[in-house]
Amino acid sequence: MANQAGSNPVIVLTKADTAEDAGLFQGQAEALQRDLPVIALNGRSADAVSLLRPWCGIGQTVALVGSSGVGKSTLVNTMTGSESDTKQKTGTIREYDAQGRHTTTARSLHGISGGGWVIDTPGIRTLYVSDVVDGIDTLFAEITELAPLCRFRDCTHAHEPGCAVQAAVASGALVADRVERWRNLLAENRHRTPVVSGPRGNKIVRKKKF
Ligand SMILES: Nc1nc2c(ncn2[C@@H]2O[C@H](COP(=O)(O)OP(=O)(O)OP(=O)(O)O)[C@@H](O)[C@H]2O)c(=O)[nH]1
Ligand SMILES: [Mg+2]
Ligand SMILES: [Zn+2]
């Protein structure tokens, strides 16, 4: 979704101070997309600000997005260097009891010390993809680049002869799991994207209630 929106995704692994080997998780996150920047940090430490400096400065705005409790508001407080009265509330006080309750309930914009802006957001519960086919192409660039090399133009990359994607899996250049994830995301995206067609104009082929 970040790709589709034209923003630059950066994976921030918080709570690196609690991991024995943060590099392990960093490597896993880097494998998600070619050239994807991945930063491991302690959101409570001032070092976080310098680590995120390349994306924070005058004229730049970052939005922190992720599950509840990952430390978005903690990071905002470190980035802004806020005094206690303007600080974002963080999860500390309810750590013992209500699990899964969101501390932040509304979006808010904050000035970063040293320039730029940061948006704090409430934790995400579920994410569905819809109308993000270009974003998915970017995410799986190493696969989508192979598709034009398939023998058939409408290759589904599942069982066709002369499929460049399956050939790459067979040679070990591509991981089968990743190809499956690509196909699943594309299927979900197709399923959730309304299609406009027909002579009478806007005909929603698929309509779902949530
Ligand atoms: N050890 C450690 N604890 C952290 C770090 N970042 C956040 N925490 C703690 O994790 C808990 C949750 O942090 P929050 O900043 O409230 O999390 P959040 O992502 O804003 O959560 P929601 O507002 O519910 O979406 C708090 O107790 C923080 O002190 C970190 O880098 N290291
Ligand atoms: Mg929060
Ligand atoms: Zn193919």
Coordinates of C-alpha atoms and ligand atoms in Angstrom, one line a residue:
M1 CA 0.0 0.0 0.0
A2 CA 2.9 2.3 0.7
N3 CA 4.3 1.5 -2.8
Q4 CA 1.0 2.2 -4.4
A5 CA 0.6 5.5 -2.5
G6 CA 3.9 6.7 -4.0
S7 CA 5.5 7.0 -0.5
N8 CA 8.9 5.4 0.3
P9 CA 8.4 2.4 2.6
V10 CA 10.9 2.0 5.4
I11 CA 10.7 -1.0 7.8
V12 CA 11.4 0.1 11.4
L13 CA 12.1 -2.8 13.8
T14 CA 11.4 -1.4 17.2
K15 CA 12.5 -3.0 20.5
A16 CA 15.8 -4.0 19.1
D17 CA 17.1 -3.7 22.6
T18 CA 15.1 -6.8 23.6
A19 CA 16.4 -9.0 20.8
E20 CA 19.6 -11.1 21.1
D21 CA 20.3 -10.8 17.4
A22 CA 18.3 -8.0 15.7
G23 CA 20.3 -8.6 12.5
L24 CA 18.4 -11.9 12.0
F25 CA 15.1 -10.1 11.8
Q26 CA 16.6 -7.3 9.8
G27 CA 17.7 -9.8 7.1
Q28 CA 14.2 -11.3 7.0
A29 CA 12.6 -7.9 6.6
E30 CA 15.1 -6.9 3.9
A31 CA 14.0 -9.9 1.8
L32 CA 10.5 -8.5 1.5
Q33 CA 11.3 -6.1 -1.3
R34 CA 14.4 -5.2 -3.3
D35 CA 16.3 -2.3 -1.8
L36 CA 13.9 -1.9 1.1
P37 CA 15.5 0.1 3.9
V38 CA 15.3 -1.7 7.3
I39 CA 16.3 0.0 10.5
A40 CA 16.4 -1.8 13.9
L41 CA 16.3 0.6 16.8
N42 CA 15.3 1.2 20.4
G43 CA 12.4 3.7 20.2
R44 CA 13.1 4.9 23.7
S45 CA 16.7 5.9 22.9
A46 CA 17.8 9.2 21.4
D47 CA 19.9 7.2 18.8
A48 CA 16.6 6.4 17.0
V49 CA 16.4 10.0 15.8
S50 CA 19.8 9.9 14.0
L51 CA 19.1 6.4 12.6
L52 CA 15.9 7.8 11.0
R53 CA 17.5 11.1 9.9
P54 CA 17.6 10.2 6.2
W55 CA 13.8 10.2 6.0
C56 CA 13.2 13.0 8.5
G57 CA 14.1 16.6 7.6
I58 CA 12.7 19.9 6.4
G59 CA 10.1 19.2 3.7
Q60 CA 9.6 15.5 4.7
T61 CA 6.7 13.8 6.4
V62 CA 6.7 10.3 7.8
A63 CA 3.8 8.3 9.1
L64 CA 4.3 5.4 11.5
V65 CA 2.1 2.5 10.8
G66 CA 1.9 -0.9 12.5
S67 CA 0.1 -3.1 15.0
S68 CA -0.9 -1.9 18.5
G69 CA 1.9 -1.9 21.0
V70 CA 4.9 -2.0 18.6
G71 CA 6.0 1.4 19.8
K72 CA 4.9 4.0 17.3
S73 CA 4.0 6.7 19.9
T74 CA 7.1 6.0 21.9
L75 CA 9.1 6.7 18.8
V76 CA 7.1 9.8 18.1
N77 CA 8.0 11.1 21.6
T78 CA 11.7 10.4 21.0
M79 CA 11.6 12.1 17.6
T80 CA 9.9 15.2 18.8
G81 CA 11.7 15.4 22.1
S82 CA 8.4 16.5 23.6
E83 CA 8.1 17.7 27.2
S84 CA 5.8 15.6 29.3
D85 CA 2.6 17.7 28.8
T86 CA 2.7 17.4 25.0
K87 CA 3.8 13.8 24.9
Q88 CA 1.8 11.1 23.1
K89 CA 0.3 8.6 25.6
T90 CA 2.1 5.2 25.3
G91 CA 1.2 1.7 26.4
T92 CA 3.1 1.4 29.6
I93 CA 0.2 1.9 32.0
R94 CA -2.0 -0.9 30.6
E95 CA 0.8 -3.4 30.0
Y96 CA -0.4 -5.7 32.7
D97 CA -4.1 -5.9 32.0
A98 CA -6.2 -5.3 28.8
Q99 CA -4.4 -7.1 26.0
G100 CA -4.9 -5.8 22.5
R101 CA -6.4 -2.5 23.5
H102 CA -5.2 0.4 21.5
T103 CA -3.5 3.3 23.3
T104 CA -3.6 5.7 20.4
T105 CA -7.1 6.3 19.1
A106 CA -6.6 9.1 16.6
R107 CA -4.1 10.3 14.0
S108 CA -2.0 13.3 14.9
L109 CA 0.8 15.3 13.4
H110 CA 4.0 16.4 15.3
G111 CA 7.0 18.4 14.5
I112 CA 10.3 16.5 14.6
S113 CA 13.2 18.1 16.4
G114 CA 15.6 19.0 13.7
G115 CA 12.9 19.3 11.0
G116 CA 10.2 17.5 9.2
W117 CA 6.9 16.0 10.5
V118 CA 5.8 12.7 11.9
I119 CA 2.2 11.3 12.0
D120 CA 1.2 9.0 14.8
T121 CA -1.6 6.6 14.0
P122 CA -3.7 4.1 15.9
G123 CA -2.6 0.5 15.7
I124 CA -3.7 -1.5 12.7
R125 CA -5.8 -4.7 13.4
T126 CA -6.1 -6.1 9.8
L127 CA -5.0 -5.0 6.4
Y128 CA -6.6 -5.9 3.1
V129 CA -5.3 -5.0 -0.3
S130 CA -7.5 -3.5 -2.9
D131 CA -6.6 -1.7 -6.1
V132 CA -2.9 -1.8 -5.4
V133 CA -1.6 -3.9 -8.3
D134 CA 1.3 -1.5 -9.1
G135 CA 2.3 -1.6 -5.5
I136 CA 2.4 -5.4 -5.6
D137 CA 4.4 -5.3 -8.8
T138 CA 7.0 -3.2 -7.0
L139 CA 7.0 -5.5 -3.9
F140 CA 7.6 -8.6 -6.0
A141 CA 9.7 -6.9 -8.8
E142 CA 12.1 -9.8 -9.2
I143 CA 9.0 -12.0 -10.1
T144 CA 7.1 -9.5 -12.2
E145 CA 10.2 -8.8 -14.3
L146 CA 10.2 -12.5 -15.3
A147 CA 6.6 -12.6 -16.4
P148 CA 7.2 -11.1 -19.9
L149 CA 9.6 -13.9 -20.6
C150 CA 6.9 -16.6 -20.2
R151 CA 5.9 -18.4 -23.5
F152 CA 2.2 -17.4 -23.1
R153 CA 1.2 -13.8 -22.6
D154 CA -1.6 -14.8 -20.3
C155 CA 0.5 -17.2 -18.3
T156 CA -0.8 -17.8 -14.8
H157 CA 2.7 -19.1 -13.7
A158 CA 1.1 -22.2 -12.2
H159 CA 1.5 -25.0 -14.7
E160 CA 2.1 -23.6 -18.2
P161 CA 5.0 -24.9 -20.3
G162 CA 7.7 -22.3 -20.9
C163 CA 6.9 -20.4 -17.7
A164 CA 9.9 -18.2 -16.7
V165 CA 8.6 -17.9 -13.1
Q166 CA 8.4 -21.6 -12.6
A167 CA 11.8 -22.1 -14.3
A168 CA 13.3 -19.6 -11.8
V169 CA 11.8 -21.6 -8.9
A170 CA 13.1 -24.9 -10.4
S171 CA 16.6 -23.3 -10.7
G172 CA 16.5 -22.1 -7.1
A173 CA 16.7 -18.4 -8.2
L174 CA 13.2 -17.8 -6.7
V175 CA 11.7 -19.2 -3.5
A176 CA 8.4 -21.1 -4.1
D177 CA 6.9 -19.6 -0.9
R178 CA 7.4 -16.1 -2.2
V179 CA 5.8 -16.9 -5.5
E180 CA 2.8 -18.3 -3.7
R181 CA 2.6 -15.1 -1.5
W182 CA 2.7 -13.0 -4.7
R183 CA -0.2 -15.1 -6.3
N184 CA -2.2 -14.9 -3.1
L185 CA -1.9 -11.1 -2.7
L186 CA -2.8 -10.6 -6.4
A187 CA -5.8 -12.9 -5.9
E188 CA -6.9 -10.9 -2.8
N189 CA -6.4 -7.7 -4.7
R190 CA -8.5 -8.8 -7.6
H191 CA -11.2 -10.1 -5.3
R192 CA -11.4 -6.8 -3.5
T193 CA -11.1 -4.4 -6.4
P194 CA -14.4 -3.3 -7.9
V195 CA -14.4 -3.6 -11.6
V196 CA -16.0 -0.9 -13.7
S197 CA -17.4 -2.3 -17.0
G198 CA -20.3 -2.7 -19.3
P199 CA -22.1 -0.4 -21.8
R200 CA -24.2 1.2 -19.2
G201 CA -21.2 2.5 -17.3
N202 CA -20.5 1.8 -13.6
K203 CA -21.3 -1.7 -13.0
I204 CA -19.8 -3.1 -9.9
V205 CA -19.0 -6.7 -10.7
R206 CA -18.1 -7.6 -7.2
K207 CA -19.5 -5.9 -4.1
K208 CA -18.8 -7.0 -0.6
K209 CA -20.2 -5.9 2.7
F210 CA -17.9 -5.8 5.7
Ligands
LIG1 N1 12.2 -2.1 25.3 C1 11.5 -1.3 24.4 N2 10.3 -1.0 24.7 C2 9.6 -0.2 23.8 C3 10.2 0.2 22.6 N3 9.3 1.0 21.9 C4 8.2 0.9 22.7 N4 8.3 0.2 23.8 C5 7.3 0.0 24.9 O1 6.2 -0.7 24.2 C6 5.0 -0.3 24.8 C7 4.0 0.1 23.7 O2 4.5 1.3 23.1 P1 3.5 2.4 22.4 O3 4.4 3.5 21.9 O4 2.4 2.8 23.2 O5 2.9 1.5 21.2 P2 2.0 2.0 20.0 O6 2.5 1.3 18.7 O7 1.9 3.5 19.9 O8 0.6 1.3 20.3 P3 -0.9 1.9 19.9 O9 -1.0 3.3 20.2 O10 -1.8 1.0 20.7 O11 -1.0 1.5 18.4 C8 5.3 0.7 25.8 O12 5.4 0.2 27.1 C9 6.7 1.2 25.4 O13 7.4 1.7 26.4 C10 11.6 -0.1 22.4 O14 12.2 0.2 21.3 N5 12.2 -0.9 23.3
MG2 MG 0.3 4.8 20.0
ZN3 ZN 4.6 -17.8 -16.3

